[in-house]
C-alpha positions as a Markdown table, in Angstrom:
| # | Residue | x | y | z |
|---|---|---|---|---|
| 1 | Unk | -206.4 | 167.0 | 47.9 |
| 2 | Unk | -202.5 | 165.9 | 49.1 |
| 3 | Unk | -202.7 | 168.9 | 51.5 |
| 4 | Unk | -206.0 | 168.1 | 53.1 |
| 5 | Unk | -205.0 | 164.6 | 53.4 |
| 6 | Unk | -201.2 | 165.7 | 55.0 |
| 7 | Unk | -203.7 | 168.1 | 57.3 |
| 8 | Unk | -204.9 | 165.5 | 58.4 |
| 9 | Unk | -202.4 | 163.3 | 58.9 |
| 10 | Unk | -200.5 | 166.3 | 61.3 |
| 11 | Unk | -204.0 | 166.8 | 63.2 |
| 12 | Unk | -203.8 | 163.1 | 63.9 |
| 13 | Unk | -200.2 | 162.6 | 64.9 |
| 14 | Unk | -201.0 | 165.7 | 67.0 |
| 15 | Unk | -204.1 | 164.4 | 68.5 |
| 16 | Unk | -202.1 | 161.0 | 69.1 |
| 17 | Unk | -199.1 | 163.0 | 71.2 |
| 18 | Unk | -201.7 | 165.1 | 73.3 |
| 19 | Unk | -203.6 | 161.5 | 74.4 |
| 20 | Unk | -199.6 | 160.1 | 75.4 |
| 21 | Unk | -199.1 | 163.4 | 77.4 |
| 22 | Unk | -202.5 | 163.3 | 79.0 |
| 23 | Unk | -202.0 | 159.6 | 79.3 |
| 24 | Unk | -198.2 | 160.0 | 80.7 |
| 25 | Unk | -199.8 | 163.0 | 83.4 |
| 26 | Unk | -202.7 | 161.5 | 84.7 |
| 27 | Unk | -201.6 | 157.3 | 84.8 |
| 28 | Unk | -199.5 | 155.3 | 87.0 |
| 29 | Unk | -195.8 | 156.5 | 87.3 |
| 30 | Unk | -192.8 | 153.8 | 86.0 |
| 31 | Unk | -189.9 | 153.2 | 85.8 |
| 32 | Unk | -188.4 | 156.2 | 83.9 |
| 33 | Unk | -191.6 | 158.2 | 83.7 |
| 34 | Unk | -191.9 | 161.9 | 84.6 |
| 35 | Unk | -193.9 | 164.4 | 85.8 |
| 36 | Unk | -193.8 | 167.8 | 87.3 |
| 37 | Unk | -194.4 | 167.5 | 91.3 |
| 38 | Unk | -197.8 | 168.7 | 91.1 |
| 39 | Unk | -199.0 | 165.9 | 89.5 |
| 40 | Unk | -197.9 | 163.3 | 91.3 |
| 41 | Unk | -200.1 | 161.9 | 94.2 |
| 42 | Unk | -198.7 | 161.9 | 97.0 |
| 43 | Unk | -201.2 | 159.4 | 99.0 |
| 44 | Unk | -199.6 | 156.7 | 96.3 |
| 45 | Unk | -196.3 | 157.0 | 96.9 |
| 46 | Unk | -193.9 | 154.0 | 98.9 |
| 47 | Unk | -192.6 | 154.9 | 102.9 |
| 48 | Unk | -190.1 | 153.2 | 104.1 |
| 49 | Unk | -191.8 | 151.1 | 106.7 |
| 50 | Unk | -190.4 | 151.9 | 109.9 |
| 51 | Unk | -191.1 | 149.7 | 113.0 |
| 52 | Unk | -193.0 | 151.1 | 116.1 |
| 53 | Unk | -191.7 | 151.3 | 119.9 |
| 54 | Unk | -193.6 | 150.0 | 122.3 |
| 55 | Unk | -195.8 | 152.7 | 124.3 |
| 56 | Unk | -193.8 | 152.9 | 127.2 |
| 57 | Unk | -190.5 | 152.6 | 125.9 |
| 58 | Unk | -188.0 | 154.9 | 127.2 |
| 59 | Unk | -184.0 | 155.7 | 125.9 |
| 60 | Unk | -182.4 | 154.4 | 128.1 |
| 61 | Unk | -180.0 | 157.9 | 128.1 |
| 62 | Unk | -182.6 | 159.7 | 128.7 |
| 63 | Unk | -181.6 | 161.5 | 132.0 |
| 64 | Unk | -185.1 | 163.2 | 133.0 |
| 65 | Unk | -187.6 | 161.0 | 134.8 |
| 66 | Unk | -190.2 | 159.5 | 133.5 |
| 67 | Unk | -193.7 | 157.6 | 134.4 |
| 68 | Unk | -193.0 | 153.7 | 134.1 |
| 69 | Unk | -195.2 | 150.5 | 134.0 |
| 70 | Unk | -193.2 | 147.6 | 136.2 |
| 71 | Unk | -191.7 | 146.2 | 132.3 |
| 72 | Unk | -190.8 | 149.6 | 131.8 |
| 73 | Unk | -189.1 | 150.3 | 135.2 |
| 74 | Unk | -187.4 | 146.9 | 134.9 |
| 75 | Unk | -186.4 | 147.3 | 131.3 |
| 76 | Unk | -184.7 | 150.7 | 132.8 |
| 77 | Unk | -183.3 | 149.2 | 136.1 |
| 78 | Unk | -180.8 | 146.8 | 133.9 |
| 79 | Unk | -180.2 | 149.2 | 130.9 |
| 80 | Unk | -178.7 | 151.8 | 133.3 |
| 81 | Unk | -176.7 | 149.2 | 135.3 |
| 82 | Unk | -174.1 | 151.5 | 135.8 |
| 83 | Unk | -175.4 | 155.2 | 135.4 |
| 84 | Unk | -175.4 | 157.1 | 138.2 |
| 85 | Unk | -176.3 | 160.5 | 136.6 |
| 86 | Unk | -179.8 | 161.9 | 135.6 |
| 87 | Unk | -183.0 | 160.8 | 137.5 |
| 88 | Unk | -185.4 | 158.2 | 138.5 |
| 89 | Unk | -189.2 | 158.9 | 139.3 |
| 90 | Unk | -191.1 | 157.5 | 142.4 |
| 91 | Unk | -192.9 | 154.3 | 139.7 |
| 92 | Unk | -189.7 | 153.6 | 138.8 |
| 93 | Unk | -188.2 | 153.2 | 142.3 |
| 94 | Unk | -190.9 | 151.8 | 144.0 |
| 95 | Unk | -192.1 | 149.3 | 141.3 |
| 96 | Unk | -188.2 | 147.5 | 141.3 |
| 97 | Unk | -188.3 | 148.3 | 145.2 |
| 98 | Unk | -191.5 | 146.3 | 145.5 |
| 99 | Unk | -190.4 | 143.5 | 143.3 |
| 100 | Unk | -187.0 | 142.8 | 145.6 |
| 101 | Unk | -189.1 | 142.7 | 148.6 |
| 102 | Unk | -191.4 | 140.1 | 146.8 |
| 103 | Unk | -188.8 | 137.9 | 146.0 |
| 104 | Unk | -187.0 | 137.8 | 148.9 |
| 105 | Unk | -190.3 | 137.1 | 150.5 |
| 106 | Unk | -190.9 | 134.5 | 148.2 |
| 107 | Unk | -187.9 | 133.4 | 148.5 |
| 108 | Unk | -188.1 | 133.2 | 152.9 |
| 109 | Unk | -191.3 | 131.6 | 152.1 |
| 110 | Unk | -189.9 | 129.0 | 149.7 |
| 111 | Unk | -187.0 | 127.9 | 152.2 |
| 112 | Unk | -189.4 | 127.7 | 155.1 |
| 113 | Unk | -191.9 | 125.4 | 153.3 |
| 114 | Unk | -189.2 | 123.2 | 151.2 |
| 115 | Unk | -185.4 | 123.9 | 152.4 |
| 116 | Unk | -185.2 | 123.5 | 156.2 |
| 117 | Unk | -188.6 | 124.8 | 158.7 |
| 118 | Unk | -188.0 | 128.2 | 158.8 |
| 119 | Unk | -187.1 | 131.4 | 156.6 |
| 120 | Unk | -184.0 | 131.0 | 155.8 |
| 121 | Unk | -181.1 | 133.7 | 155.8 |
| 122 | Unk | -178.4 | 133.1 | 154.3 |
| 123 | Unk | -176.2 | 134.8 | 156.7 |
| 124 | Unk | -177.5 | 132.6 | 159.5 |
| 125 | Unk | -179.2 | 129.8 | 158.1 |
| 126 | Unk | -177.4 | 126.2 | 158.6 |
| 127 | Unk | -176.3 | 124.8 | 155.3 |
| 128 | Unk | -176.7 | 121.2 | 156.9 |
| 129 | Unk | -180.8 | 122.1 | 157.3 |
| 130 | Unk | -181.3 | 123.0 | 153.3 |
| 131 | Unk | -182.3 | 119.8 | 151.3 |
| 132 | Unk | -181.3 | 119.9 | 147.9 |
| 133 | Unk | -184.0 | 122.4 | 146.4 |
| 134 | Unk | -183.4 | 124.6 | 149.1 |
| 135 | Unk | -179.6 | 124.9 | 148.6 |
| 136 | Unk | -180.4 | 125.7 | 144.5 |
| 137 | Unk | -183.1 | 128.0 | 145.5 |
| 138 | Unk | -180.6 | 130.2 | 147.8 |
| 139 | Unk | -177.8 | 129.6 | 145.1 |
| 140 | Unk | -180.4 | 131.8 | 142.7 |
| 141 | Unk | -181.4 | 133.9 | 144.8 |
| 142 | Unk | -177.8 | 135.1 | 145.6 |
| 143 | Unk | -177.5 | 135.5 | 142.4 |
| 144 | Unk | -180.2 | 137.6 | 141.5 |
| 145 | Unk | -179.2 | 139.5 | 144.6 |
| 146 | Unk | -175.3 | 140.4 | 143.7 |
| 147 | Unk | -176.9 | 141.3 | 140.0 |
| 148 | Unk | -179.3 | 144.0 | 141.0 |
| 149 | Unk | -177.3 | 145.0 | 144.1 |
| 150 | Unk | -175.3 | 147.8 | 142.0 |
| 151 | Unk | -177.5 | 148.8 | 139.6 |
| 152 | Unk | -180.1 | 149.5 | 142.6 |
| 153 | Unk | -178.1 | 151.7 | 144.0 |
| 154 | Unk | -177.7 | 153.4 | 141.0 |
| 155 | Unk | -181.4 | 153.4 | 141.2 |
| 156 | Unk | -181.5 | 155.3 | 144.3 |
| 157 | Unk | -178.8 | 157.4 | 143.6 |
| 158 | Unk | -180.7 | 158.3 | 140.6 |
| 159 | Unk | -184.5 | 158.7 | 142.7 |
| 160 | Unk | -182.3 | 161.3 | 145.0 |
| 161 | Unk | -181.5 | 163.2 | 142.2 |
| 162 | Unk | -184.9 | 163.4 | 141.1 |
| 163 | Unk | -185.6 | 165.3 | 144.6 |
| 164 | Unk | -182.8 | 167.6 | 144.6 |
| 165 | Unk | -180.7 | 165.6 | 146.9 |
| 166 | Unk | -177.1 | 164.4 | 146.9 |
| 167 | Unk | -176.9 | 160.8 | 145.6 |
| 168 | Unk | -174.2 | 160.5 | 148.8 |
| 169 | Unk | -177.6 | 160.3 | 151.0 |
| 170 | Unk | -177.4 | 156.2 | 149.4 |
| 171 | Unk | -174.6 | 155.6 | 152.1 |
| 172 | Unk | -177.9 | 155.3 | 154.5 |
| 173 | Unk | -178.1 | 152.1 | 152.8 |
| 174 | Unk | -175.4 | 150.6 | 154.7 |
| 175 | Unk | -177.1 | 151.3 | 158.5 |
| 176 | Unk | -179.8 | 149.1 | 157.8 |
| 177 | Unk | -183.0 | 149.8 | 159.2 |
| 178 | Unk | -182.7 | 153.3 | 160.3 |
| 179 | Unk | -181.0 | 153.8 | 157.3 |
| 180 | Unk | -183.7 | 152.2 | 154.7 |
| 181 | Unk | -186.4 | 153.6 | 156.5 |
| 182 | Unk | -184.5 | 157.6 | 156.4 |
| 183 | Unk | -184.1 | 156.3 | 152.6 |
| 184 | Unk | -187.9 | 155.8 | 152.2 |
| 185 | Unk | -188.6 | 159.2 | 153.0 |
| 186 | Unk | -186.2 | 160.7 | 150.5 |
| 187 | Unk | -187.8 | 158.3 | 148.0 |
| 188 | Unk | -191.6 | 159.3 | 148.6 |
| 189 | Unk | -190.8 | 162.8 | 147.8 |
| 190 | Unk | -192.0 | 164.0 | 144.3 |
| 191 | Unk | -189.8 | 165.2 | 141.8 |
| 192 | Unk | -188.1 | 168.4 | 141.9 |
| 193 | Unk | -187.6 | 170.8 | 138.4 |
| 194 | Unk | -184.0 | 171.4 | 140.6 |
| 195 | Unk | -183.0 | 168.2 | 140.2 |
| 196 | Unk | -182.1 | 168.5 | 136.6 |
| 197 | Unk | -178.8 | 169.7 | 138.1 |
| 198 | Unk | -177.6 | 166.3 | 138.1 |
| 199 | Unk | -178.1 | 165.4 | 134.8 |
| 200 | Unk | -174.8 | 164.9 | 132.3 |
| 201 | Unk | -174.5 | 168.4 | 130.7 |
| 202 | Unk | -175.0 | 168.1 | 126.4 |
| 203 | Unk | -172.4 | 166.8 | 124.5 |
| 204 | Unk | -171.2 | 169.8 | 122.3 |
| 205 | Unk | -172.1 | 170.0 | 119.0 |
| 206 | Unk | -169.2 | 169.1 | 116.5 |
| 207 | Unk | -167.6 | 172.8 | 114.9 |
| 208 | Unk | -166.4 | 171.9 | 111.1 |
């Protein structure tokens, strides 16, 4: 009778370990908890969140060209102030190109209607003829024009590139109209697989 009962007993504490394990396998995993890698569900299990870049963001390193939106091309226009490696592709050329020639537009307009009677220039226009808002309306936009002058030339140093040209073709800049029109031709042309030439060779890889 004392073995049947201790039978008993041992089938029970056995029964008892088996439901823990099966409990342990198959229930949520804590603190301290284990289980072999099979049995773990995957579809549970945290992720670091990790936040999302805009669609048409671009590394600003990035030496190859690529197709921008106008937030995009500006976003790129300012980040490589100073780079005059790599390439630039016709939207991002034309779309900063496009939006100097609207502001100073704007900006002849502006002066025209508010600063003096006519579009003014600022190296012709009288200072005497500019009311107040005109002379703080041509103080900005000399400012936005000295920030942007350098990095578009890095701009169009960069869109030569980008058609196998020599970034010293830029110098045009300086004849003025025969110059930026000999300029716009360069910058219509699609880009060339050859340009990749003037991009900044790798960085080696570090030897331990």
């Amino acid at each position: 009778m004392g073995d049947q009962i201790d039978h008993s007993k041992n089938e029970s504490e056995l029964l008892r370990r088996r439901a823990r394990l099966s409990q342990r396998r198959s229930g949520p995993l804590l603190y301290g908890d284990w289980r072999p890698v099979d049995a773990i569900d995957r579809s549970k299990m945290q992720t670091r969140h990790i936040a999302e870049r805009p669609a048409d963001y671009h590394d600003p390193d990035e030496e190859a060209p690529v197709k921008a939106s106008l937030l995009c091309a500006i976003r790129l226009f300012y980040d490589r102030y100073y780079q005059f490696s790599g390439r630039s592709s016709r939207s991002e050329y034309w779309w900063i190109f496009s939006l100097l020639v609207t502001i100073t537009t704007g900006y002849s307009a502006l002066t025209a209607l508010f600063g003096g009677g006519r579009p003014a220039l600022i190296t012709t226009q009288d200072a005497a003829q500019l009311n107040a808002f005109g002379s703080s309306l041509s103080f900005v936009f000399l400012v936005v024009l000295l920030i942007s002058a350098i990095p578009f030339v890095a701009l169009t140093v960069r869109r030569l590139h980008d058609g196998n040209s020599s970034g010293w073709w830029a110098l045009l800049l300086l004849f003025t109209t025969p110059g930026w029109v000999a300029l716009a031709v360069f910058a219509l042309r699609p880009s060339r697989p050859d340009g990749a030439r003037f991009d900044k060779p790798p960085a080696p890889e570090p030897t331990f």
